[in-house]
Amino acid sequence: MVPPAPVAAPLALDISVVRMSASLVHATLSYRLSLAAGASLSDIEVRGDMISAHASRPAEEQLGLGEAQVLHSLPGLTAGETMEIGGEVRLPLAAITPIRHGSAALFVPLVRFEVTARDAGRVIKLRAAFVVGLEELAAGERLQPFRLDVGPRVYPKVGRRELTVPAFA
């Protein structure tokens, strides 16, 4: 993972997907999150979750964060500092709306983050969403979905593509 490029914004984030696993109960995404401060920040809180993408769900539901749990709390970052933190997000298999393709049940995960922090007393908020999938093709090609109908698996060759998060999210 390349740290986010320095920007004029007070905060930037990027994610590197370590692996995806599916057990009999959960889909679990292991990640490394990189936070880069463009200003001195305090009281940093990272919320996040994972849901399944599906055409039957409105974009607001898929890209909005709702009541996601706090994944990380940091006391602060100085201007120009970058910090990497690792973690996991889980989604119960029962909460996944599969995409049917013939006899296959497919899962397209969306991982969503919201970072809040204080910059000289003012609260800043940054939201980001990523689609996650198998990187079985050449770089830049479309990510492949995960199959839910093949039993428990660990997928180490996983990639992500950042999505544009609209103002409603």
Coordinates of C-alpha atoms in Angstrom, one line a residue:
M1 CA 0.0 0.0 0.0
V2 CA 1.3 3.5 -0.9
P3 CA 0.5 6.1 1.8
P4 CA -2.1 8.7 0.6
A5 CA -0.4 11.5 -1.2
P6 CA 0.0 14.8 0.8
V7 CA -3.0 17.0 0.1
A8 CA -4.3 20.3 1.2
A9 CA -7.1 18.5 3.0
P10 CA -6.7 18.0 6.8
L11 CA -7.0 14.2 6.4
A12 CA -6.7 11.5 3.8
L13 CA -7.1 7.8 4.0
D14 CA -6.4 4.6 2.0
I15 CA -7.0 1.0 2.6
S16 CA -5.0 -2.1 1.7
V17 CA -6.9 -5.4 1.9
V18 CA -4.9 -8.2 3.5
R19 CA -7.4 -11.0 3.0
M20 CA -11.1 -12.0 2.9
S21 CA -12.3 -15.1 4.6
A22 CA -15.7 -16.8 4.8
S23 CA -16.5 -19.2 7.6
L24 CA -19.8 -20.9 8.3
V25 CA -21.0 -17.8 10.1
H26 CA -19.2 -14.7 8.9
A27 CA -17.4 -13.0 6.1
T28 CA -14.3 -11.3 7.5
L29 CA -12.2 -8.7 5.9
S30 CA -8.7 -8.0 7.3
Y31 CA -7.3 -4.6 6.3
R32 CA -4.6 -2.0 6.9
L33 CA -5.8 1.5 7.0
S34 CA -3.4 4.4 6.3
L35 CA -4.3 7.9 7.7
A36 CA -2.4 10.9 6.5
A37 CA -2.8 14.2 8.3
G38 CA -2.5 17.5 6.4
A39 CA -3.0 19.4 9.6
S40 CA -2.5 18.7 13.3
L41 CA -5.5 16.6 14.4
S42 CA -6.8 15.3 17.7
D43 CA -9.5 13.0 19.0
I44 CA -9.5 10.8 15.9
E45 CA -12.2 8.2 15.7
V46 CA -12.6 5.6 12.8
R47 CA -15.9 4.0 12.3
G48 CA -16.5 1.3 9.7
D49 CA -18.4 -1.7 8.6
M50 CA -19.0 -4.0 5.6
I51 CA -22.2 -4.7 3.7
S52 CA -23.1 -6.6 0.6
A53 CA -23.6 -4.7 -2.6
H54 CA -26.9 -5.5 -4.4
A55 CA -28.9 -3.9 -7.1
S56 CA -32.1 -4.1 -5.0
R57 CA -30.7 -1.7 -2.4
P58 CA -30.7 2.0 -2.9
A59 CA -27.3 3.8 -3.2
E60 CA -28.0 5.7 0.1
E61 CA -28.2 2.4 2.0
Q62 CA -25.1 1.0 0.3
L63 CA -22.8 4.0 0.6
G64 CA -24.2 5.6 3.8
L65 CA -22.6 4.5 7.1
G66 CA -25.5 4.4 9.5
E67 CA -24.6 3.2 13.0
A68 CA -21.2 1.6 12.3
Q69 CA -19.1 0.7 15.3
V70 CA -15.9 2.5 16.4
L71 CA -13.0 0.5 15.0
H72 CA -10.1 2.7 16.1
S73 CA -9.5 5.7 18.4
L74 CA -6.3 7.7 18.2
P75 CA -5.2 10.6 20.4
G76 CA -4.0 12.6 17.3
L77 CA -1.7 13.0 14.4
T78 CA 0.7 15.9 13.6
A79 CA 0.7 17.7 10.3
G80 CA 2.5 15.6 7.7
E81 CA 2.3 12.4 9.8
T82 CA 1.0 9.1 8.4
M83 CA -0.2 6.2 10.6
E84 CA -1.1 2.7 9.6
I85 CA -3.5 0.7 11.6
G86 CA -4.8 -2.8 11.0
G87 CA -8.2 -4.4 11.8
E88 CA -11.1 -6.5 10.7
V89 CA -14.7 -6.0 9.8
R90 CA -17.2 -8.8 9.9
L91 CA -20.5 -9.4 8.3
P92 CA -22.8 -12.3 9.3
L93 CA -23.5 -14.6 6.3
A94 CA -27.2 -14.3 7.1
A95 CA -27.0 -10.5 6.4
I96 CA -25.6 -11.0 2.9
T97 CA -28.0 -10.6 0.0
P98 CA -26.4 -12.8 -2.6
I99 CA -26.3 -12.0 -6.3
R100 CA -27.5 -15.1 -8.2
H101 CA -25.6 -16.1 -11.3
G102 CA -26.9 -19.4 -12.5
S103 CA -26.4 -21.8 -9.6
A104 CA -23.7 -19.6 -8.0
A105 CA -24.4 -17.3 -5.0
L106 CA -22.0 -14.3 -5.3
F107 CA -21.0 -11.8 -2.7
V108 CA -19.7 -8.3 -3.5
P109 CA -18.5 -6.6 -0.3
L110 CA -18.5 -2.9 0.3
V111 CA -16.4 -1.7 3.1
R112 CA -17.2 1.8 4.5
F113 CA -15.3 4.1 6.8
E114 CA -15.9 7.4 8.4
V115 CA -13.1 9.3 10.2
T116 CA -13.9 12.2 12.6
A117 CA -11.2 14.4 14.1
R118 CA -10.6 17.8 15.6
D119 CA -8.6 20.4 13.7
A120 CA -8.0 23.4 15.9
G121 CA -11.3 22.9 17.6
R122 CA -13.4 22.3 14.5
V123 CA -14.7 18.9 13.8
I124 CA -13.8 17.4 10.4
K125 CA -15.3 14.3 8.9
L126 CA -14.0 12.1 6.1
R127 CA -16.0 9.3 4.5
A128 CA -14.8 6.6 2.1
A129 CA -16.2 3.4 0.6
F130 CA -14.5 0.6 -1.3
V131 CA -15.7 -2.4 -3.3
V132 CA -13.7 -5.5 -2.5
G133 CA -13.1 -8.5 -4.8
L134 CA -10.8 -11.1 -6.1
E135 CA -7.9 -9.8 -8.2
E136 CA -7.7 -12.7 -10.6
L137 CA -7.2 -10.6 -13.7
A138 CA -4.6 -8.0 -14.8
A139 CA -4.3 -4.8 -12.8
G140 CA -7.0 -2.3 -13.5
E141 CA -9.5 -5.1 -14.6
R142 CA -12.8 -5.5 -12.8
L143 CA -12.7 -7.3 -9.5
Q144 CA -14.4 -10.7 -9.3
P145 CA -17.0 -11.4 -6.6
F146 CA -16.7 -14.0 -3.9
R147 CA -18.7 -17.3 -4.1
L148 CA -20.8 -18.1 -1.1
D149 CA -21.8 -21.5 -2.2
V150 CA -18.4 -23.2 -2.1
G151 CA -18.0 -23.4 1.7
P152 CA -15.4 -21.8 4.1
R153 CA -12.4 -20.2 2.3
V154 CA -9.6 -17.8 2.8
Y155 CA -8.9 -15.5 -0.1
P156 CA -5.4 -13.9 0.0
K157 CA -5.4 -12.2 -3.4
V158 CA -8.0 -9.6 -2.7
G159 CA -8.1 -6.0 -4.1
R160 CA -10.3 -2.9 -3.7
R161 CA -11.5 -0.1 -5.8
E162 CA -12.5 3.2 -4.2
L163 CA -16.0 4.4 -4.8
T164 CA -17.2 8.0 -4.9
V165 CA -19.3 8.7 -1.8
P166 CA -22.0 11.2 -2.6
A167 CA -23.0 14.0 -0.3
F168 CA -26.0 12.0 1.2
A169 CA -23.7 9.4 2.7

